[in-house]
mmCIF file of C-alpha atoms and ligand atoms in Angstrom:
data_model
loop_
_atom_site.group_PDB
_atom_site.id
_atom_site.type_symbol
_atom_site.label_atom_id
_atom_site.label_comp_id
_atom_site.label_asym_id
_atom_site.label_seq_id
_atom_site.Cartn_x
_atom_site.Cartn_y
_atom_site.Cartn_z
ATOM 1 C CA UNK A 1 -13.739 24.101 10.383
ATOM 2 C CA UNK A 2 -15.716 21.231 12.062
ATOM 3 C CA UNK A 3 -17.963 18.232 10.609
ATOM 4 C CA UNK A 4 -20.813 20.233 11.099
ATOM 5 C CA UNK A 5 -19.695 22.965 9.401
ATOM 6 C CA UNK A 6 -17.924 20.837 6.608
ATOM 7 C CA UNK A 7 -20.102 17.532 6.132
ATOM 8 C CA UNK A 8 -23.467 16.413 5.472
ATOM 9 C CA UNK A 9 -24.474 12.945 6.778
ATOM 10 C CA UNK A 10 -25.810 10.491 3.399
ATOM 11 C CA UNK A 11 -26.832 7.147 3.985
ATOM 12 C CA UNK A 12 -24.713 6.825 7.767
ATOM 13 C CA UNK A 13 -21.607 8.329 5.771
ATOM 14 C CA UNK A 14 -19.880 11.278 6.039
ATOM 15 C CA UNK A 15 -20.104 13.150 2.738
ATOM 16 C CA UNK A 16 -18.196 16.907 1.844
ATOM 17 C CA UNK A 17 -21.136 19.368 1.566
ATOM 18 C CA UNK A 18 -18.761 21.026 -1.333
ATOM 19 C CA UNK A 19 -18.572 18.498 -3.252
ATOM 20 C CA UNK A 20 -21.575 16.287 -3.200
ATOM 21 C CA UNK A 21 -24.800 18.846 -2.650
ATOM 22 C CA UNK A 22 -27.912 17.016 -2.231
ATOM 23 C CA UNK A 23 -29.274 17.788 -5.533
ATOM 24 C CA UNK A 24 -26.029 15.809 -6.673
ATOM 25 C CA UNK A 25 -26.696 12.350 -4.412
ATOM 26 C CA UNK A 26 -30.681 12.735 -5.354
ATOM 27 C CA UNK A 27 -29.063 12.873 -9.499
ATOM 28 C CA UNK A 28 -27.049 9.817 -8.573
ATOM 29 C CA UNK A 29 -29.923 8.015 -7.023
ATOM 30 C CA UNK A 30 -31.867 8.328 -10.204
ATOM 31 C CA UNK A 31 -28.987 7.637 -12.298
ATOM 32 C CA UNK A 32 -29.521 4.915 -15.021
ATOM 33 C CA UNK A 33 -26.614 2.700 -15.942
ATOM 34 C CA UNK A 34 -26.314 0.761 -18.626
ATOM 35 C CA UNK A 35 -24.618 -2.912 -18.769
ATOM 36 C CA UNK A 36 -21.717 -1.896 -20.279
ATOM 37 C CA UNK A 37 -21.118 1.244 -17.756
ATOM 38 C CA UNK A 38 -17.342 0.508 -16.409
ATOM 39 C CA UNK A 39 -17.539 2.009 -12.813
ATOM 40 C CA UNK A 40 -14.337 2.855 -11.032
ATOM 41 C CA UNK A 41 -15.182 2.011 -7.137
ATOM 42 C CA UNK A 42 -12.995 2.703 -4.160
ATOM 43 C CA UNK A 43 -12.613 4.217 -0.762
ATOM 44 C CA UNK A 44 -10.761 7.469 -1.196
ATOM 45 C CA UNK A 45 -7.291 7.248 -1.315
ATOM 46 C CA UNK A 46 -6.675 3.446 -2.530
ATOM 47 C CA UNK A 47 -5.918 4.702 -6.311
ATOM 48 C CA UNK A 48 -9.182 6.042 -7.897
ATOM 49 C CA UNK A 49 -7.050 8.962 -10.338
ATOM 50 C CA UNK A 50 -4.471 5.681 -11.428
ATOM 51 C CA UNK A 51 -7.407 4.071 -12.672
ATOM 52 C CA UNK A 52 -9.091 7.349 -14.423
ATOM 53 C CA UNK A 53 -5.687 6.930 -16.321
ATOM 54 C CA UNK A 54 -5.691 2.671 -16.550
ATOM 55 C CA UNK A 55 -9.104 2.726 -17.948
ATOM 56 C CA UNK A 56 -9.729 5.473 -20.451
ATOM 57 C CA UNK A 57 -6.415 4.199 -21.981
ATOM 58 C CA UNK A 58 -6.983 0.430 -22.124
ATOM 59 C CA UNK A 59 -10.842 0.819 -23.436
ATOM 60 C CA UNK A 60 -9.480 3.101 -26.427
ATOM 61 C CA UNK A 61 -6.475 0.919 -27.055
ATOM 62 C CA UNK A 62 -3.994 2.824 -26.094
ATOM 63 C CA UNK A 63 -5.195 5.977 -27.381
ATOM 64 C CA UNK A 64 -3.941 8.801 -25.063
ATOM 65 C CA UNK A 65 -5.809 12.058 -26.545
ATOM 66 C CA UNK A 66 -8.701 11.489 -24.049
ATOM 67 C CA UNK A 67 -5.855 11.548 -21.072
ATOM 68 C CA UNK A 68 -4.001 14.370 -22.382
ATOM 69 C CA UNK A 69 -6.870 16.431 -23.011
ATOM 70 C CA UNK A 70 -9.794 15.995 -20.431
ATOM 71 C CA UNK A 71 -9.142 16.781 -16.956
ATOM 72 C CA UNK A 72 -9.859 13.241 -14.521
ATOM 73 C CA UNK A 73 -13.013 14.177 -12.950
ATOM 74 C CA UNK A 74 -14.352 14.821 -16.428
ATOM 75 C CA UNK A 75 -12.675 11.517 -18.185
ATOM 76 C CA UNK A 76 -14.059 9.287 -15.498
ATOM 77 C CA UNK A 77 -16.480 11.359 -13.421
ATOM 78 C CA UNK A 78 -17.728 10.936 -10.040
ATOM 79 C CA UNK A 79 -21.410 10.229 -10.494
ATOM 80 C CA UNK A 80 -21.787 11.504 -6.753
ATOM 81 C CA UNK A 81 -20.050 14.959 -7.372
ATOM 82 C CA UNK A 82 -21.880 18.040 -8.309
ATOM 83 C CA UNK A 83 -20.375 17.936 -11.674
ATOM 84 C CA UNK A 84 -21.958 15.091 -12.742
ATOM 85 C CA UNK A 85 -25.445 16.849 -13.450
ATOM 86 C CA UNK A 86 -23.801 19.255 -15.848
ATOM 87 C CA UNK A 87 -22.054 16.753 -17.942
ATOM 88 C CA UNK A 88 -24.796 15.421 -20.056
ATOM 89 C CA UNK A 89 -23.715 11.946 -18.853
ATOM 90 C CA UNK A 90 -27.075 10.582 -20.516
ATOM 91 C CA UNK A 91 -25.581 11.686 -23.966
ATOM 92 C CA UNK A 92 -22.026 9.967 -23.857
ATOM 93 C CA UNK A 93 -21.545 7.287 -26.098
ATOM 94 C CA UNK A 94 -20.439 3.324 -24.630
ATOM 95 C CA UNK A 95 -18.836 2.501 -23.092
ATOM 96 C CA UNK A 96 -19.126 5.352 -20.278
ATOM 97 C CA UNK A 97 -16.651 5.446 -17.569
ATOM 98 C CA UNK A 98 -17.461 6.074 -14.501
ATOM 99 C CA UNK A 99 -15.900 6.340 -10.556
ATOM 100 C CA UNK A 100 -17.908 6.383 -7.063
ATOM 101 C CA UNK A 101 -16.974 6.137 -3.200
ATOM 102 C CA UNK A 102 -20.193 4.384 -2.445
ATOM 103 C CA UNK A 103 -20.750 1.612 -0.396
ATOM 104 C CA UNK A 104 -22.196 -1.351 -1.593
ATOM 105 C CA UNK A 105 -25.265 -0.402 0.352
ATOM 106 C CA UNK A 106 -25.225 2.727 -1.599
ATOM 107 C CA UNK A 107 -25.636 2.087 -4.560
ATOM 108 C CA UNK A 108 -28.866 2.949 -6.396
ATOM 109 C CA UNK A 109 -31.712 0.106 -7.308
ATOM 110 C CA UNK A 110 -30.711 0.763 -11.731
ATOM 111 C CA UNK A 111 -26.843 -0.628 -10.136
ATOM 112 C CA UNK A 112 -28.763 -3.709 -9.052
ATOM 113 C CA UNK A 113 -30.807 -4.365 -11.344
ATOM 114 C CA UNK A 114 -28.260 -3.711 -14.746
ATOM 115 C CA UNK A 115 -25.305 -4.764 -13.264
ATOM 116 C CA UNK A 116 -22.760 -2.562 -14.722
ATOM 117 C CA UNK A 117 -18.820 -3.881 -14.828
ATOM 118 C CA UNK A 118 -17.099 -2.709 -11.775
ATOM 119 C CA UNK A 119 -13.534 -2.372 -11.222
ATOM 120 C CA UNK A 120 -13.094 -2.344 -7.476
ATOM 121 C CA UNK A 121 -9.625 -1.144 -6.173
ATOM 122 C CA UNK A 122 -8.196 -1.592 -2.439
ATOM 123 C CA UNK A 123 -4.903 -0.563 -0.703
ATOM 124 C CA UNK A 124 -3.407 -1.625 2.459
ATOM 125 C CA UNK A 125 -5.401 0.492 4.635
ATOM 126 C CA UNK A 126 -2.341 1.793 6.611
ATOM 127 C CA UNK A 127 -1.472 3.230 3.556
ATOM 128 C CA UNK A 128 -5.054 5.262 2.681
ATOM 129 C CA UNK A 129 -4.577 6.365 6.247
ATOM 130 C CA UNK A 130 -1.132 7.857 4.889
ATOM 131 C CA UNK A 131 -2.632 9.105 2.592
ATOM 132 C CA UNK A 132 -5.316 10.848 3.510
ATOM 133 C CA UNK A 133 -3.619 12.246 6.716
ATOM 134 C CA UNK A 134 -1.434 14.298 4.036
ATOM 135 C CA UNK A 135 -4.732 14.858 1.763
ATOM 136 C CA UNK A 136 -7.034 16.279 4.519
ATOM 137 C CA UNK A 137 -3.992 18.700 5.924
ATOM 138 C CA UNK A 138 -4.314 20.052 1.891
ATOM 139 C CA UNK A 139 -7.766 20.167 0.721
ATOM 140 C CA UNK A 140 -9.922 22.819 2.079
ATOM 141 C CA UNK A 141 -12.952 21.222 1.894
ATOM 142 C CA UNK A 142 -11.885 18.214 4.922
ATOM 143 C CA UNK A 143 -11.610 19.024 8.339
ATOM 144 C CA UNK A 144 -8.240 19.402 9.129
ATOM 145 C CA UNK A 145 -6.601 16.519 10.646
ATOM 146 C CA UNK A 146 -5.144 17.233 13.454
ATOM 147 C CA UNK A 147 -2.435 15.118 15.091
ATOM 148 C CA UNK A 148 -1.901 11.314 13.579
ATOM 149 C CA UNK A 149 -3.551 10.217 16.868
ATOM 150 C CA UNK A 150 -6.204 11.988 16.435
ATOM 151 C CA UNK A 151 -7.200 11.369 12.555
ATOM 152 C CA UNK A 152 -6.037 7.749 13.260
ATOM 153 C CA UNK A 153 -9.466 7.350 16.155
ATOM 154 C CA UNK A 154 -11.334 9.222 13.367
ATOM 155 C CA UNK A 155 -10.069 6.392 10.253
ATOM 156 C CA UNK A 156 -10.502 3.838 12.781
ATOM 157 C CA UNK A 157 -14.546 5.002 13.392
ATOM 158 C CA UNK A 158 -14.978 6.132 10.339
ATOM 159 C CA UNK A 159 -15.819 9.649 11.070
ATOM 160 C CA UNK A 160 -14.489 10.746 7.922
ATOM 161 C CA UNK A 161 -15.305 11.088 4.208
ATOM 162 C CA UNK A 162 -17.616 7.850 3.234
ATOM 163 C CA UNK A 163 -17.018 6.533 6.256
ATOM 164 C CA UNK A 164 -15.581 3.332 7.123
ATOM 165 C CA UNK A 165 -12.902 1.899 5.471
ATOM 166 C CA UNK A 166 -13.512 -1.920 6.487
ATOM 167 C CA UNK A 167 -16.847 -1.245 6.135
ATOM 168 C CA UNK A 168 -16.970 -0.133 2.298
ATOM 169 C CA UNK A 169 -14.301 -2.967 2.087
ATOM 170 C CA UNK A 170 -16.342 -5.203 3.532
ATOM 171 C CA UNK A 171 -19.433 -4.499 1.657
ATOM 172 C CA UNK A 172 -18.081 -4.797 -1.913
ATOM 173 C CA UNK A 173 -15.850 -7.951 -0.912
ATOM 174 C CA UNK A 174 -19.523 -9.315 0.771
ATOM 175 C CA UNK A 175 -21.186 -10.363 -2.832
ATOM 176 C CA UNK A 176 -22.295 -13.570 -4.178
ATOM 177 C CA UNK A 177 -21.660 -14.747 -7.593
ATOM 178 C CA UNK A 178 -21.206 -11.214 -8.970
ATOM 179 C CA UNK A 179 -18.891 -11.613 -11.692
ATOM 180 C CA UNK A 180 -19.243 -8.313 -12.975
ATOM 181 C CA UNK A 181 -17.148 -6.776 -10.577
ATOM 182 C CA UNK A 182 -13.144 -7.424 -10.614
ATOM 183 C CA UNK A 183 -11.372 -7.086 -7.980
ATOM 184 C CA UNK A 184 -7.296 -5.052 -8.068
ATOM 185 C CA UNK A 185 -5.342 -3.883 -5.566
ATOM 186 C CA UNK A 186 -2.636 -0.776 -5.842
ATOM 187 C CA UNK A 187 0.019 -3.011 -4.647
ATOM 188 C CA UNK A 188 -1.026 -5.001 -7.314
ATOM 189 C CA UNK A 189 -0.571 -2.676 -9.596
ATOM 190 C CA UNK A 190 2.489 -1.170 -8.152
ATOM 191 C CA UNK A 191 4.085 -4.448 -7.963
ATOM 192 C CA UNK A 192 3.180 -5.189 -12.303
ATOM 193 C CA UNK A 193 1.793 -2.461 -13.714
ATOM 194 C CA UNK A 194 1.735 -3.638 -16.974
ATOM 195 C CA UNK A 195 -0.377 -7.845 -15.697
ATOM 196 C CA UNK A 196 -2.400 -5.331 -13.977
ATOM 197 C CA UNK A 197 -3.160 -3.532 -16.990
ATOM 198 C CA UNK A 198 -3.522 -6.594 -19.267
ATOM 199 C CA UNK A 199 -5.764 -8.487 -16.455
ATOM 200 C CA UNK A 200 -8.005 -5.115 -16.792
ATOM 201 C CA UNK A 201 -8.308 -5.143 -20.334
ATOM 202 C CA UNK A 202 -9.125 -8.911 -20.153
ATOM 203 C CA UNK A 203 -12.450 -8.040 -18.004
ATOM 204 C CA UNK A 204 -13.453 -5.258 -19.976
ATOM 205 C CA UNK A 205 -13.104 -7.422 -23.237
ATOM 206 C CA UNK A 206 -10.401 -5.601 -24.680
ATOM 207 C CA UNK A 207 -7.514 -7.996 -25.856
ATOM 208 C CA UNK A 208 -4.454 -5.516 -25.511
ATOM 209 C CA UNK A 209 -0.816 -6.392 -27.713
ATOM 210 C CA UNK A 210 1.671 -6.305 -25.689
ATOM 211 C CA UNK A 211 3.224 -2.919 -27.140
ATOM 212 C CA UNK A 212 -0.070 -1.435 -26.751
ATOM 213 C CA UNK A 213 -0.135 -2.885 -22.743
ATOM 214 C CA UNK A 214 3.897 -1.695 -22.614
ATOM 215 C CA UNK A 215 2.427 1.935 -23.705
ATOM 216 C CA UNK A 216 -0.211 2.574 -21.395
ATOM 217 C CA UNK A 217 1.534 1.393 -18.643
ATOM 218 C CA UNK A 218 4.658 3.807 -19.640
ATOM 219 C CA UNK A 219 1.538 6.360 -19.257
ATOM 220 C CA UNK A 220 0.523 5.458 -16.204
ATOM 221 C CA UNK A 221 3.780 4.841 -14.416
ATOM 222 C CA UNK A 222 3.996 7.658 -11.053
ATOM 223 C CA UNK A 223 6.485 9.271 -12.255
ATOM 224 C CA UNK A 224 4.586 10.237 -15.965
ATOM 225 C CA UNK A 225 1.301 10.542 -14.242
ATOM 226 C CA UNK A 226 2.354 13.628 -12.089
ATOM 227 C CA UNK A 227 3.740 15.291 -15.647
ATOM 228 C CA UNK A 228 -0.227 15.428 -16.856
ATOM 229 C CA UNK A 229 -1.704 18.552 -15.927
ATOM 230 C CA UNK A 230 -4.703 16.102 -16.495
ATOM 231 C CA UNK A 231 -4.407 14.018 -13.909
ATOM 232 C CA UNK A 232 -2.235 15.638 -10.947
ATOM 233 C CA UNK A 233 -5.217 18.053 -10.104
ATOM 234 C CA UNK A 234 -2.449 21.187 -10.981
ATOM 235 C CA UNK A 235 -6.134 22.532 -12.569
ATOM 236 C CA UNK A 236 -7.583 23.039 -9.328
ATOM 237 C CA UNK A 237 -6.690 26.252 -7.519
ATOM 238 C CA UNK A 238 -4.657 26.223 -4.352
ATOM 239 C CA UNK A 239 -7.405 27.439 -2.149
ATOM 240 C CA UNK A 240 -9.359 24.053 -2.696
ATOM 241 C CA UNK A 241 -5.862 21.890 -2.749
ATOM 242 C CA UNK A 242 -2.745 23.563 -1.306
ATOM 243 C CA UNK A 243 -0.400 21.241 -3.631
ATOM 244 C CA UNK A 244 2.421 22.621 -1.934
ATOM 245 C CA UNK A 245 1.371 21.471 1.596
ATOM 246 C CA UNK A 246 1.077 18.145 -0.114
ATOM 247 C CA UNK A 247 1.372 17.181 -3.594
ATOM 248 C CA UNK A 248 -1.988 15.317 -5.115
ATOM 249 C CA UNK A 249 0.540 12.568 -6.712
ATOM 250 C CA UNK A 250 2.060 12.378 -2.958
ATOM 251 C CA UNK A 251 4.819 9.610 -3.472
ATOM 252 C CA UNK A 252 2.756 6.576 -5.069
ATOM 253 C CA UNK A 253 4.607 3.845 -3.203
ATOM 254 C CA UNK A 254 3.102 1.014 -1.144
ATOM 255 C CA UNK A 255 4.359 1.104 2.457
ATOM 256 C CA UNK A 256 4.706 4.518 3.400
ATOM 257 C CA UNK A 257 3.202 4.321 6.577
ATOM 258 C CA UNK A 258 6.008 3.221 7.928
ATOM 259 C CA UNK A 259 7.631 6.369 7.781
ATOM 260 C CA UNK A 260 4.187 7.943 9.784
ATOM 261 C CA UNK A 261 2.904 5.502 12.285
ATOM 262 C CA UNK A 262 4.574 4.722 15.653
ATOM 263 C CA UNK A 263 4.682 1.675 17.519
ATOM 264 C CA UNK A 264 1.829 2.560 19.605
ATOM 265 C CA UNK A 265 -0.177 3.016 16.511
ATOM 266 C CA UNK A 266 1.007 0.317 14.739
ATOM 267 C CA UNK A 267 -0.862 -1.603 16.982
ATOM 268 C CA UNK A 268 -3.857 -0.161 17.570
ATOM 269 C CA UNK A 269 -4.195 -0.230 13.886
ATOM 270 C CA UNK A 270 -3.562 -3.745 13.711
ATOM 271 C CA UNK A 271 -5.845 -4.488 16.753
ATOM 272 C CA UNK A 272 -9.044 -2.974 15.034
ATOM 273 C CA UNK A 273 -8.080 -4.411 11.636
ATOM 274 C CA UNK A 274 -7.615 -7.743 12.901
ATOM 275 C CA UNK A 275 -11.297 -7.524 15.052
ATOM 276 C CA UNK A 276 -12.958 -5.862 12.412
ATOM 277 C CA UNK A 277 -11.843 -7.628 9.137
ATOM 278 C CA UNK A 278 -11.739 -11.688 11.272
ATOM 279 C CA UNK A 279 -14.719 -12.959 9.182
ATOM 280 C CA UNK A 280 -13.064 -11.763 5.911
ATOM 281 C CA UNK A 281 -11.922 -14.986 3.957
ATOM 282 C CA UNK A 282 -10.549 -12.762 1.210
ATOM 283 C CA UNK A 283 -6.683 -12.809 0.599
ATOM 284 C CA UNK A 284 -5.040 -9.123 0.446
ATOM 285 C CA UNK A 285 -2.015 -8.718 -1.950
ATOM 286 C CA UNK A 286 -0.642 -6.424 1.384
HETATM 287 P P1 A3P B 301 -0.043 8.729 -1.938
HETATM 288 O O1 A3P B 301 -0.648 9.880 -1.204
HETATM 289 O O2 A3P B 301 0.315 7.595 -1.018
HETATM 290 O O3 A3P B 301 1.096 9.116 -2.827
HETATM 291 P P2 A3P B 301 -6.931 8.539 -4.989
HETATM 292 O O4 A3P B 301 -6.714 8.825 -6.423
HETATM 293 O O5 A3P B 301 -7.856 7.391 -4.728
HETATM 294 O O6 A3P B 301 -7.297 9.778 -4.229
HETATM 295 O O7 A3P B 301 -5.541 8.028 -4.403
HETATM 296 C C1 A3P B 301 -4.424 8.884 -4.349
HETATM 297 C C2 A3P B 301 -3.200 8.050 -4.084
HETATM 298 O O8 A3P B 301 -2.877 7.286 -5.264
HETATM 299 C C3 A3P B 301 -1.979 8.917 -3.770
HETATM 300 O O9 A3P B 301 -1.176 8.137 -2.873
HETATM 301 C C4 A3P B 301 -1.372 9.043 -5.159
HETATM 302 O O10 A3P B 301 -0.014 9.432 -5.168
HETATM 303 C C5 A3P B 301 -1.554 7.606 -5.653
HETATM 304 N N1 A3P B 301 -1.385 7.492 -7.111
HETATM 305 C C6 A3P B 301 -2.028 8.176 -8.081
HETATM 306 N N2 A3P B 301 -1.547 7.841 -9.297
HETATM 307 C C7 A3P B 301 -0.576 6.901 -9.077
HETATM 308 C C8 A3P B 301 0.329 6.180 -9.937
HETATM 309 N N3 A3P B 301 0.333 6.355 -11.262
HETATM 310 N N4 A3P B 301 1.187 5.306 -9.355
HETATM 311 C C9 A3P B 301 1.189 5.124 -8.022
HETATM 312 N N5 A3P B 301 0.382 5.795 -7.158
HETATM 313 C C10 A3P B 301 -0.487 6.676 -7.677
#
């Protein structure tokens, strides 16, 4: 199926008719946060489930009956999927827990004005590309890929879900004096888990021991993570993801795109990243 057939255009981006129906951006426009909201934000495919686990886990201290018992998208929603309307988010107690693709230039007027924490996660974009290649040859509700020359001019334009990578990066790196958003990236995390997960808990105010930091991260660790029914998507059926095209919890490294991209590509990549991203001041743990 095509674009047309598959995608709705919101705010210049690309977004999966499926999953995000208008009435479900309109509910997300009207959404009212509150300060102590903790909103998951990343382009898709630089770690948003690791951090549905991370979260949950460091803001109950440890505590894993909310990961072993809610499915992800209902832990840690996504305020701009269709399930958010039915999920009383209004009622939840604080802190709430959030996660959103948006933009920067997305984000509702109540996000400016309250200011809620954000925890904003990036990846070596090579590796989202790797990612997603193997994610949109899965999920039913993507255009199919194609070749990797072909998805790699459609990354590159952004003429995929939310867009453009170095735009979205771009945006949420382009803020002044916002210290309520922290910035983490999966190589970070891959690198030390467990720094990543104490530097977490430090923003959200949450001083962590280090068994307790020792114990999430044992949760969170690749290997564990694929074990929860949970949080490896096993809940959703196969005609939406075809897990056995390609697993949800794919391999969790950093670098894989080595084993994808030629030469040729290799460079073009690096060509547009280095035009597109020359302004950016802000040093990548990649
Ligand atoms: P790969 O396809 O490279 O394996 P998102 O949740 O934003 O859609 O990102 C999915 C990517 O994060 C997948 O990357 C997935 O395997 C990886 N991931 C999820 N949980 C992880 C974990 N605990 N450790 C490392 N990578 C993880």
């Amino acid at each position: 199926m095509t674009e047309a057939e598959l995608y709705d255009v919101y705010r210049g981006v690309y977004v999966p008719k499926h999953l995000h129906p208008p009435e479900s951006l309109k509910y997300y426009e009207d959404f009212t946060f509150r300060p102590d909201d903790v909103l998951i934000v990343t382009y898709p495919k630089s770690g948003t489930t690791w951090l549905q686990e991370v979260v949950p886990l460091v803001l109950s201290g440890g505590d894993v009956a909310s990961v072993r018992t809610v499915p992800n998208w209902d832990r840690v929603p996504w305020l701009e999927e269709h399930r958010a309307i039915v999920l009383n988010l209004e009622q939840r107690p604080s802190p709430r827990t959030f996660a959103t693709h948006f933009h920067r230039d997305m984000m509702n007027e109540s996000y400016s004005k309250v200011k809620p924490k954000v925890i904003y996660v990036m990846r070596n974009p090579k590796d989202v590309f790797t990612s997603s290649f193997h994610y949109y040859g899965m999920a039913s509700y993507l255009v199919n890929p194609g070749t990797a020359d072909e998805f790699l001019e459609k990354f590159l334009n952004g003429k995929i879900m939310f867009g453009s990578w170095f735009d979205h990066v771009k945006g949420w790196l382009n803020v002044k004096n916002e210290d309520h958003i922290f910035y983490i990236s999966y190589e970070e995390m891959i690198q030390d888990l467990k720094g990543s997960v104490s530097r977490i808990g430090q923003f959200l105010g949450k001083s962590l021991s280090p068994e307790v930091v020792e114990k999430i991260a044992d949760n969170c660790v690749f290997k564990n993570m694929k074990q929860n029914p949970m949080s490896n998507f096993s809940l959703v059926p196969a005609e939406f993801m075809d897990q056995k095209k390609s697993e949800f919890l794919r391999k969790g490294v950093a670098g894989d795109w080595k084993n994808l991209f030629t030469e040729a590509q290799t460079e073009r990549f690096e060509a547009v990243y280095k035009d597109k991203m020359k302004d950016v001041t802000f040093k990548f743990a990649w």
